[in-house]
CSV table of C-alpha atoms and ligand atoms in Angstrom, one decimal:
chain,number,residue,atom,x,y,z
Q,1,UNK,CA,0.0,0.0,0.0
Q,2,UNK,CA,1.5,3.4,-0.8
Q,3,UNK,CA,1.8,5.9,2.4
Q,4,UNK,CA,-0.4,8.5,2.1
Q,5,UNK,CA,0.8,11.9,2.8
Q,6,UNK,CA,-1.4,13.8,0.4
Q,7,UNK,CA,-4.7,13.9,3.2
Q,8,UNK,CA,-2.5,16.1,5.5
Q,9,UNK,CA,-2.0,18.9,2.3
Q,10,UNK,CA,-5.6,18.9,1.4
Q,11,UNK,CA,-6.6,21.6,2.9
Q,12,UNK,CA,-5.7,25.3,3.7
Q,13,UNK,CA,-7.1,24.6,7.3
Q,14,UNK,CA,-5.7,21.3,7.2
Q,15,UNK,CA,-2.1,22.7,6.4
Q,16,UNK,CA,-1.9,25.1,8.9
Q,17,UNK,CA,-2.5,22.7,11.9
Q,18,UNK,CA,0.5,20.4,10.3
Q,19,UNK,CA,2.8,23.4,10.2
Q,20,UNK,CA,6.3,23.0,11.7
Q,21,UNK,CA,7.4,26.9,11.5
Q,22,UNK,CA,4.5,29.5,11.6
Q,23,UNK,CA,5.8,32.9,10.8
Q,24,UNK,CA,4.5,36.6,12.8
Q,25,UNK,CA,5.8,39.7,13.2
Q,26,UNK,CA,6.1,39.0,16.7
Q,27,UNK,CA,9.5,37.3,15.5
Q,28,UNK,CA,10.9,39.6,13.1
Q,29,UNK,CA,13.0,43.1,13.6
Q,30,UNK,CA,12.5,46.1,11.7
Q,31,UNK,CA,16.3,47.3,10.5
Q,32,UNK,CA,15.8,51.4,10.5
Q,33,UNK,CA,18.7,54.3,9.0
Q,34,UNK,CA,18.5,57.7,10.9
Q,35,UNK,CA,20.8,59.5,8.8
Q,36,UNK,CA,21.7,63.1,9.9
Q,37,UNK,CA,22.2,66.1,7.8
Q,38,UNK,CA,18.8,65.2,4.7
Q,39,UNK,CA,16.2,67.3,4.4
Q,40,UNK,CA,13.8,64.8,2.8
Q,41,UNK,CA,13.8,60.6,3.4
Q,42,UNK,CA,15.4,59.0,1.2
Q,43,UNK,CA,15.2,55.9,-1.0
Q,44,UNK,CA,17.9,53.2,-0.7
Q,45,UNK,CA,18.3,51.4,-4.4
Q,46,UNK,CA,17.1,47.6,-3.9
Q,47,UNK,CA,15.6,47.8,-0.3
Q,48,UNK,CA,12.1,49.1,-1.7
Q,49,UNK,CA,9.8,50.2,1.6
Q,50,UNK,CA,13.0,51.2,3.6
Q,51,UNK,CA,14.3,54.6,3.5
Q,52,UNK,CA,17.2,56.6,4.8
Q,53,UNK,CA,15.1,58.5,7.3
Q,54,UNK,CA,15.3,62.2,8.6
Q,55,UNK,CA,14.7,62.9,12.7
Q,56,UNK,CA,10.9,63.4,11.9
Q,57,UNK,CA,10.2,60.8,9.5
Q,58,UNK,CA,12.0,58.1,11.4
Q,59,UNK,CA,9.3,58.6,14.5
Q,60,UNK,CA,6.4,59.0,11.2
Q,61,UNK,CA,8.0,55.2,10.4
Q,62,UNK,CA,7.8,53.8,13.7
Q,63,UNK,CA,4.4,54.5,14.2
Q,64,UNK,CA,3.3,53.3,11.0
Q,65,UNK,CA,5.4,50.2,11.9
Q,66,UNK,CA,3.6,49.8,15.0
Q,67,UNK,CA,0.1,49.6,13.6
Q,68,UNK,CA,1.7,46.5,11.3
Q,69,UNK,CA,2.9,44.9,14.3
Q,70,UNK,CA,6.0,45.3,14.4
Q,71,UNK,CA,7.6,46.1,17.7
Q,72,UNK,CA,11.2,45.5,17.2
Q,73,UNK,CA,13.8,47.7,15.7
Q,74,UNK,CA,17.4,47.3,14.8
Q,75,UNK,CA,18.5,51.1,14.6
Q,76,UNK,CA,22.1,52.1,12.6
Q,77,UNK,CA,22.8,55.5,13.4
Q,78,UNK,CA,24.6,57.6,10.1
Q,79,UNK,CA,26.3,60.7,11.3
Q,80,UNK,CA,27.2,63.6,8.9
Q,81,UNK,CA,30.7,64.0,10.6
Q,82,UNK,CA,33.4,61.7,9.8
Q,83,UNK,CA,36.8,61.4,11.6
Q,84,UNK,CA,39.4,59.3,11.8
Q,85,UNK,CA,39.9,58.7,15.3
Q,86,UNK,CA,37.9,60.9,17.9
Q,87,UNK,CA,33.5,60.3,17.1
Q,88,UNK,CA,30.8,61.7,18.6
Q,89,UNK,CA,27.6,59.5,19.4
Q,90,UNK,CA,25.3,61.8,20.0
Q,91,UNK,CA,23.4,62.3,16.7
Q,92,UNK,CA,22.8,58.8,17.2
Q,93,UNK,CA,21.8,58.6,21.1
Q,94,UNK,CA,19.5,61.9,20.5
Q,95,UNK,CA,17.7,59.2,18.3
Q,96,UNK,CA,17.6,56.6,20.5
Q,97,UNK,CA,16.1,59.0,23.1
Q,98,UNK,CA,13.3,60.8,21.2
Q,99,UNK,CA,12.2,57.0,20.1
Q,100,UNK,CA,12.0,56.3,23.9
Q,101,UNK,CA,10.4,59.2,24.9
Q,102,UNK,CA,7.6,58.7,22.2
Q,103,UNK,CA,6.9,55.1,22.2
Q,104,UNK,CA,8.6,53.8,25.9
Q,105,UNK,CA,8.1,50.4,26.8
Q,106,UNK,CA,6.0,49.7,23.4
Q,107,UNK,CA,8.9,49.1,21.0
Q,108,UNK,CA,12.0,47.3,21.7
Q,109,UNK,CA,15.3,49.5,20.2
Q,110,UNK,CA,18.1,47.3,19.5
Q,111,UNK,CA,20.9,49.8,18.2
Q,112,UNK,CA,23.4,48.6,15.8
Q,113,UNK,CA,27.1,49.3,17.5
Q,114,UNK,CA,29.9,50.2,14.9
Q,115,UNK,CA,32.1,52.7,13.4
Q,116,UNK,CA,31.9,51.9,9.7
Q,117,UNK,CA,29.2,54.8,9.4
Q,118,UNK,CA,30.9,57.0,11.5
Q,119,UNK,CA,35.1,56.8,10.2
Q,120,UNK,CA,35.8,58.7,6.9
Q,121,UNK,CA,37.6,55.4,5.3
Q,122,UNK,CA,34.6,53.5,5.9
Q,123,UNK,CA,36.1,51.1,8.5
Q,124,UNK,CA,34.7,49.2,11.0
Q,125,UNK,CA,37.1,50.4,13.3
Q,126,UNK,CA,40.4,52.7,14.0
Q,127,UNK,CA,43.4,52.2,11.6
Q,128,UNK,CA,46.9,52.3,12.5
Q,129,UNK,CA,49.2,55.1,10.6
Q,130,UNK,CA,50.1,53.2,7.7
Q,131,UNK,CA,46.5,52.4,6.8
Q,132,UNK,CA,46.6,48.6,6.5
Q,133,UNK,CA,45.2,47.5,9.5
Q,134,UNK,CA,42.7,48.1,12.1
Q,135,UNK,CA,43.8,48.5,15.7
Q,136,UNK,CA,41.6,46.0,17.6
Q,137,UNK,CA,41.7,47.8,21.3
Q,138,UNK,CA,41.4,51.1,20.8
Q,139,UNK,CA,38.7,49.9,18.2
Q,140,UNK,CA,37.1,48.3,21.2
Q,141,UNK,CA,37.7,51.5,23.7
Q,142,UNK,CA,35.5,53.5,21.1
Q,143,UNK,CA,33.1,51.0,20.5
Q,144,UNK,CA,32.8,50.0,24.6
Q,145,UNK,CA,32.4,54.2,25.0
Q,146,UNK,CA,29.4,54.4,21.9
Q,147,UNK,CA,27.3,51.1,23.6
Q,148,UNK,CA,27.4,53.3,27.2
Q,149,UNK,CA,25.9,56.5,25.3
Q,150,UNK,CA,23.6,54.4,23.6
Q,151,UNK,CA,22.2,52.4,26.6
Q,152,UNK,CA,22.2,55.8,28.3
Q,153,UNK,CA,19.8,57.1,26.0
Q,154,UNK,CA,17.8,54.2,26.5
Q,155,UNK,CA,18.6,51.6,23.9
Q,156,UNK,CA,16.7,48.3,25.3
Q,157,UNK,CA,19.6,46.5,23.6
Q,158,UNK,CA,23.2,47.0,21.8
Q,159,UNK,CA,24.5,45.3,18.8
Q,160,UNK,CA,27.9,45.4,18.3
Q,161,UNK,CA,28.8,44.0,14.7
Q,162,UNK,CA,32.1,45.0,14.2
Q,163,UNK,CA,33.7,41.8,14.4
Q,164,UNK,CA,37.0,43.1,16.6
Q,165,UNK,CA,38.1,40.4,19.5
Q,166,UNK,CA,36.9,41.2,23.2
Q,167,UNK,CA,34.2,43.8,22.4
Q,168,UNK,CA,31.3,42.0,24.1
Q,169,UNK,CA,33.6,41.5,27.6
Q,170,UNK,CA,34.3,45.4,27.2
Q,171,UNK,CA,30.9,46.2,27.0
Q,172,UNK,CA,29.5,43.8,29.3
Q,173,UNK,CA,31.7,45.3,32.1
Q,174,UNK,CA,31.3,49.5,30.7
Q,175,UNK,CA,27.4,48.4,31.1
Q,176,UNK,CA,27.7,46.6,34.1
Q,177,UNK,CA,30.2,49.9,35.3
Q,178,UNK,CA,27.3,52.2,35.0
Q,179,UNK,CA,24.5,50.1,36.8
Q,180,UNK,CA,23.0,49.2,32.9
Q,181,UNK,CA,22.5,45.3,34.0
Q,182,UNK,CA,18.9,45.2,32.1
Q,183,UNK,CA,20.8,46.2,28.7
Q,184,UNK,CA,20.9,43.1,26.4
Q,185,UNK,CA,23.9,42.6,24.5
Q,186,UNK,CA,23.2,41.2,21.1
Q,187,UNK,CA,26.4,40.1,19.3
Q,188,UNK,CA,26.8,39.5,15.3
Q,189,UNK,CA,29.1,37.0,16.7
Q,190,UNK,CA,28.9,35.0,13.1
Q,191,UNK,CA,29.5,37.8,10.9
Q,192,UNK,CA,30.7,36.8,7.4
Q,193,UNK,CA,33.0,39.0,5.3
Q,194,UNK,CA,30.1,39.0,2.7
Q,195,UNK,CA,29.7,39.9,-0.8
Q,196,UNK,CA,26.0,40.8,0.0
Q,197,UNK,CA,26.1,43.5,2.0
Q,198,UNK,CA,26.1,46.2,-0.8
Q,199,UNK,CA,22.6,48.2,-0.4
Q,200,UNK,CA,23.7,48.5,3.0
Q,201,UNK,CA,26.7,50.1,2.8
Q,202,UNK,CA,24.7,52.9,0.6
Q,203,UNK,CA,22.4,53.2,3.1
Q,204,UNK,CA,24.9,53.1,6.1
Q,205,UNK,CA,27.3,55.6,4.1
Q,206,UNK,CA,29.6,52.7,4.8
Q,207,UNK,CA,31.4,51.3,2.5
Q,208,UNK,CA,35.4,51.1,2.7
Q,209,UNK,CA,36.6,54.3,0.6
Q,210,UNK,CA,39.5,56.2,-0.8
Q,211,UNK,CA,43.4,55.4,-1.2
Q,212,UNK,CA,44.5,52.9,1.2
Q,213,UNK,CA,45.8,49.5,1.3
Q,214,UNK,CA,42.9,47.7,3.4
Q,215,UNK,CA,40.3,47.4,0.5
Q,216,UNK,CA,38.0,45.7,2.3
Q,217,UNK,CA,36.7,43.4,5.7
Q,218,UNK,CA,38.4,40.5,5.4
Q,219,UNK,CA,40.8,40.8,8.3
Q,220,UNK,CA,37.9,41.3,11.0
Q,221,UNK,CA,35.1,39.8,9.3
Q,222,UNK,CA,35.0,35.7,8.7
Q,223,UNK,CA,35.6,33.8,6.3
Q,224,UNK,CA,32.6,32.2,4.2
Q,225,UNK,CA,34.5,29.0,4.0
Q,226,UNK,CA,34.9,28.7,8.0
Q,227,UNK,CA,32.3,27.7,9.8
Q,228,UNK,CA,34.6,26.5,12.9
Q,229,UNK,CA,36.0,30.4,12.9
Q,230,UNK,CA,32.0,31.2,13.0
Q,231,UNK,CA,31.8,28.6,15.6
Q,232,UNK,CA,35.1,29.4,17.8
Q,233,UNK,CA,34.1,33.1,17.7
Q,234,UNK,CA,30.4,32.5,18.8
Q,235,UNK,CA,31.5,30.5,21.7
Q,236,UNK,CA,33.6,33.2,23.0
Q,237,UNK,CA,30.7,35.9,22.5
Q,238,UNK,CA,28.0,33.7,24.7
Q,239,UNK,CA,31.3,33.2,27.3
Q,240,UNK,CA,31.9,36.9,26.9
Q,241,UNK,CA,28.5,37.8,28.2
Q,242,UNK,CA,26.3,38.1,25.0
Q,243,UNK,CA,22.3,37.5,25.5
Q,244,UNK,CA,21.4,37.0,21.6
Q,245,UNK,CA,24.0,35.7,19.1
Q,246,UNK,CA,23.9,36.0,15.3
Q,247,UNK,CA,24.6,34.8,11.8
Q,248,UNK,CA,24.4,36.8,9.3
Q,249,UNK,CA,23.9,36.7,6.5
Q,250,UNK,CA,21.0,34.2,6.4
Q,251,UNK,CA,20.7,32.3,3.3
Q,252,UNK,CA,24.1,31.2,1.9
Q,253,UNK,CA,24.8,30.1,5.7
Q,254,UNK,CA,22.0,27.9,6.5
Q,255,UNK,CA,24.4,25.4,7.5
Q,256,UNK,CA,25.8,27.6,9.9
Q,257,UNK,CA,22.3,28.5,11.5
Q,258,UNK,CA,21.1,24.7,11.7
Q,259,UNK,CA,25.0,23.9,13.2
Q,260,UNK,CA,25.5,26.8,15.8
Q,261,UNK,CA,21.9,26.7,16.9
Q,262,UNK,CA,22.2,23.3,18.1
Q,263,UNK,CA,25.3,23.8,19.9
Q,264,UNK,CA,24.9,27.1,21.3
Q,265,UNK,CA,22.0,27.1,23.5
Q,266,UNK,CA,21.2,31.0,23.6
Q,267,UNK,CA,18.7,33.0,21.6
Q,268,UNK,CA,19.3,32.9,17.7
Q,269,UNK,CA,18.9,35.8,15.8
Q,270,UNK,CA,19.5,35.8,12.0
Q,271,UNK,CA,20.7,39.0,9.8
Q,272,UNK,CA,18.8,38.3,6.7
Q,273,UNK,CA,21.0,41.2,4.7
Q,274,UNK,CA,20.4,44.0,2.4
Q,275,UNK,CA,21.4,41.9,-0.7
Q,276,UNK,CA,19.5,39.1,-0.1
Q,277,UNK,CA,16.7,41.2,0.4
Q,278,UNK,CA,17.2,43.1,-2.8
Q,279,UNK,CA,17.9,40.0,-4.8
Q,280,UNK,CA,14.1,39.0,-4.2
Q,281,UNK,CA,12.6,42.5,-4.9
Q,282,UNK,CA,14.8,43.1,-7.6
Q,283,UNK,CA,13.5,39.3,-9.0
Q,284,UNK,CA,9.7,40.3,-7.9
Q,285,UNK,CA,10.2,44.0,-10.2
Q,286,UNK,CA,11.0,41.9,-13.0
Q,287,UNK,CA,8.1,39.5,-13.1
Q,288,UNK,CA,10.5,36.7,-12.2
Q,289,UNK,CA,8.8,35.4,-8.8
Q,290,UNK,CA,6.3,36.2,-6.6
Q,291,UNK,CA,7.5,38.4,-4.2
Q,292,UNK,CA,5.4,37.4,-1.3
Q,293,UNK,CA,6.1,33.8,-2.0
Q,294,UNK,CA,9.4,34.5,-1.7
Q,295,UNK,CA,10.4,36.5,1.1
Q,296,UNK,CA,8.3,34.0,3.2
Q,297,UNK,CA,9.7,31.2,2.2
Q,298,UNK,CA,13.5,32.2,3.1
Q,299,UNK,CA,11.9,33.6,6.7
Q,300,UNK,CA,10.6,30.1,6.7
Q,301,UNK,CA,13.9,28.5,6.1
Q,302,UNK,CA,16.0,30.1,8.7
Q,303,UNK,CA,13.3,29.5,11.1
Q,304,UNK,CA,13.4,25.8,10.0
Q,305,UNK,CA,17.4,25.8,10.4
Q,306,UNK,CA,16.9,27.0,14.1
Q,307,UNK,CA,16.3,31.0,14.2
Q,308,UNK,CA,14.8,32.2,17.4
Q,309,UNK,CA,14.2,35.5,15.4
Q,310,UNK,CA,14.7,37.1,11.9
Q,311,UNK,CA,16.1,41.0,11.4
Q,312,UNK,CA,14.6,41.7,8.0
Q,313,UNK,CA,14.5,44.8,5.9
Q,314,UNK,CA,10.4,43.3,5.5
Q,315,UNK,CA,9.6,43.1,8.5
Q,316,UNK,CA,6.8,46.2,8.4
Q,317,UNK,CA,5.0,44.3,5.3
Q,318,UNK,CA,4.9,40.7,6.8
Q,319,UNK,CA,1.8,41.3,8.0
Q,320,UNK,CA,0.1,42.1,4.7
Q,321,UNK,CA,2.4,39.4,3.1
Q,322,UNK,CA,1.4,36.7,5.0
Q,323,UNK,CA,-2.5,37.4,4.7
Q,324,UNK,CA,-2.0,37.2,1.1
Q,325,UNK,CA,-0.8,33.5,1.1
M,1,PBG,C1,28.3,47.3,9.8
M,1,PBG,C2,27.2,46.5,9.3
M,1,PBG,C3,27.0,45.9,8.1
M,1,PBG,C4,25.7,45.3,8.1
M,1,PBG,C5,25.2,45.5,9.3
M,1,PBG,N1,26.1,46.2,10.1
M,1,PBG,C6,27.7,45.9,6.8
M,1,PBG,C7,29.2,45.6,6.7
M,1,PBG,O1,29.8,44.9,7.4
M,1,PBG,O2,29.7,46.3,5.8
M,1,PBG,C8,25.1,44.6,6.9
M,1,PBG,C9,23.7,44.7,6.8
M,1,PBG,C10,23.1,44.4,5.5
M,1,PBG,O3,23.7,44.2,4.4
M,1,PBG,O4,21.9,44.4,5.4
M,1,PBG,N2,29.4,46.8,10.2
């Protein structure tokens, strides 16, 4: 007798019962730009729906956000100063605190924790004089001083994703230092120097620029072809004091997700990026796929491979996206 498996498919009703992974906004973070210095939001090419926002419109976005049910934010902070050496985080924290004083307790503000937006190479972190390398502890100074003024300002959680060793001990103890011991530490512990980080970097004003000899983030980021490096370096991050770990990016490291989430047990967040994103929309404008279809089906799989929680540029349409299936 052939085993039937068809019965359990008939139905819609019938499907959603048997359903392993069930998707809702209540699992996915909204990745939001405040970029100082425009007049006007502004579109980012390939990440249709997000925008490089302005003071006002980024509070206009949250709201609207809300009412889709999204509650979660991942916030990168663009300055319009760049420096080399010496930043200041406070066109970043002043967002951070009008979010908090407007919407409290309602929305939880992860803020992303980095310098590449803020350095005039484009650098995740503080080169040395000759340009070819970034120095890893004064890297972590600044980014240890940039988590404080962010937690000050009330970030429910900071997310350093820098990739520089020690970070998450220095900022565990600068929080604990200051009496921060409810701030979550949510670390981009496997980070991979990827080639699909490209909207992004428009968005973030972040890409690695000008004449120097480091071309790119291959010294600090990891390797796509090491998963033990992703797996060494996660290890140390949950020993370190981090309460979420991440991979990132999300689809060309399922693998990854399906292996460190079984051997890791913290929370699993997973970064699905900016070119990832775009490839789908970018498919979807050309008539080649459904673009529903799509973006739910790749939340779907990293959910499948072990994701606790998904930070996706769609996050404000799921709701929409999911009644239509
Ligand atoms: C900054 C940072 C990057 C992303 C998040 N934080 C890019 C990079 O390393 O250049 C990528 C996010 C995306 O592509 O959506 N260090």
């Amino acid at each position: 007798m052939n085993m039937n498996y068809r019965r359990t498919r008939l139905t819609p009703i019938l499907r959603n019962l048997t359903k392993e992974v069930v998707i809702s906004t209540e699992k996915l973070i909204q990745p939001l730009f405040a970029v100082e210095g425009i007049s006007k939001k502004e579109i980012i090419p390939g990440l249709t729906g997000v925008f490089r926002e302005t003071e006002t419109s980024l509070l206009a976005q949250i709201e609207s956000d809300l009412e889709n049910g999204v509650n979660s934010f991942l916030l990168f902070g663009v300055p319009n100063q760049k420096s080399e050496k010496k930043f200041d985080y406070s066109f970043t924290s002043n967002q951070i605190s009008a979010i908090k004083k407007r919407f409290g307790s309602d929305v939880f503000l992860s803020v992303d924790v980095c310098l590449c937006s803020y350095t005039s190479h484009g650098h995740c972190g503080i080169l040395n004089d000759s340009m070819d390398h970034v120095i890893n502890d004064q890297t972590v100074k600044a980014l240890a001083e940039s988590a404080l003024a962010y937690a000050q300002a009330g970030a429910d959680c900071v997310a350093p994703s820098d990739m520089m060793d020690g970070r998450i001990r220095a900022i565990r103890e600068i929080l604990a230092k200051n009496k921060l011991d409810q701030t979550l530490l949510m670390s981009y512990s496997a980070k991979f120097n990827s080639g699909f980080y490209g909207p992004f970097r428009v968005a973030a004003d972040s890409a690695p620029k000008g004449e120097m000899k480091l071309k790119d983030r291959a010294s600090y980021q990891i390797d796509p072809a090491n998963p033990t490096d992703a797996y060494r370096s996660s290890l140390r991050d949950a020993e370190e004091g981090a309460d979420i770990l991440m991979v990132k990016p999300g689809l060309p490291y399922l693998d990854v997700i399906k292996d460190l989430t079984s051997k890791i047990p913290l929370p699993w967040a997973v970064y699905e990026v900016s070119g990832e994103y775009a490839a789908i929309e970018l498919m979807a404008e050309q008539n080649l796929i459904n673009r529903e279809r799509a973006h739910l089906e790749a939340w779907t799989a990293f959910f499948r491979a072990g994701a606790n929680m998904v930070i996706t540029y769609g996050a404000r349409n799921a709701r929409q996206w999911i009644s239509k299936q």
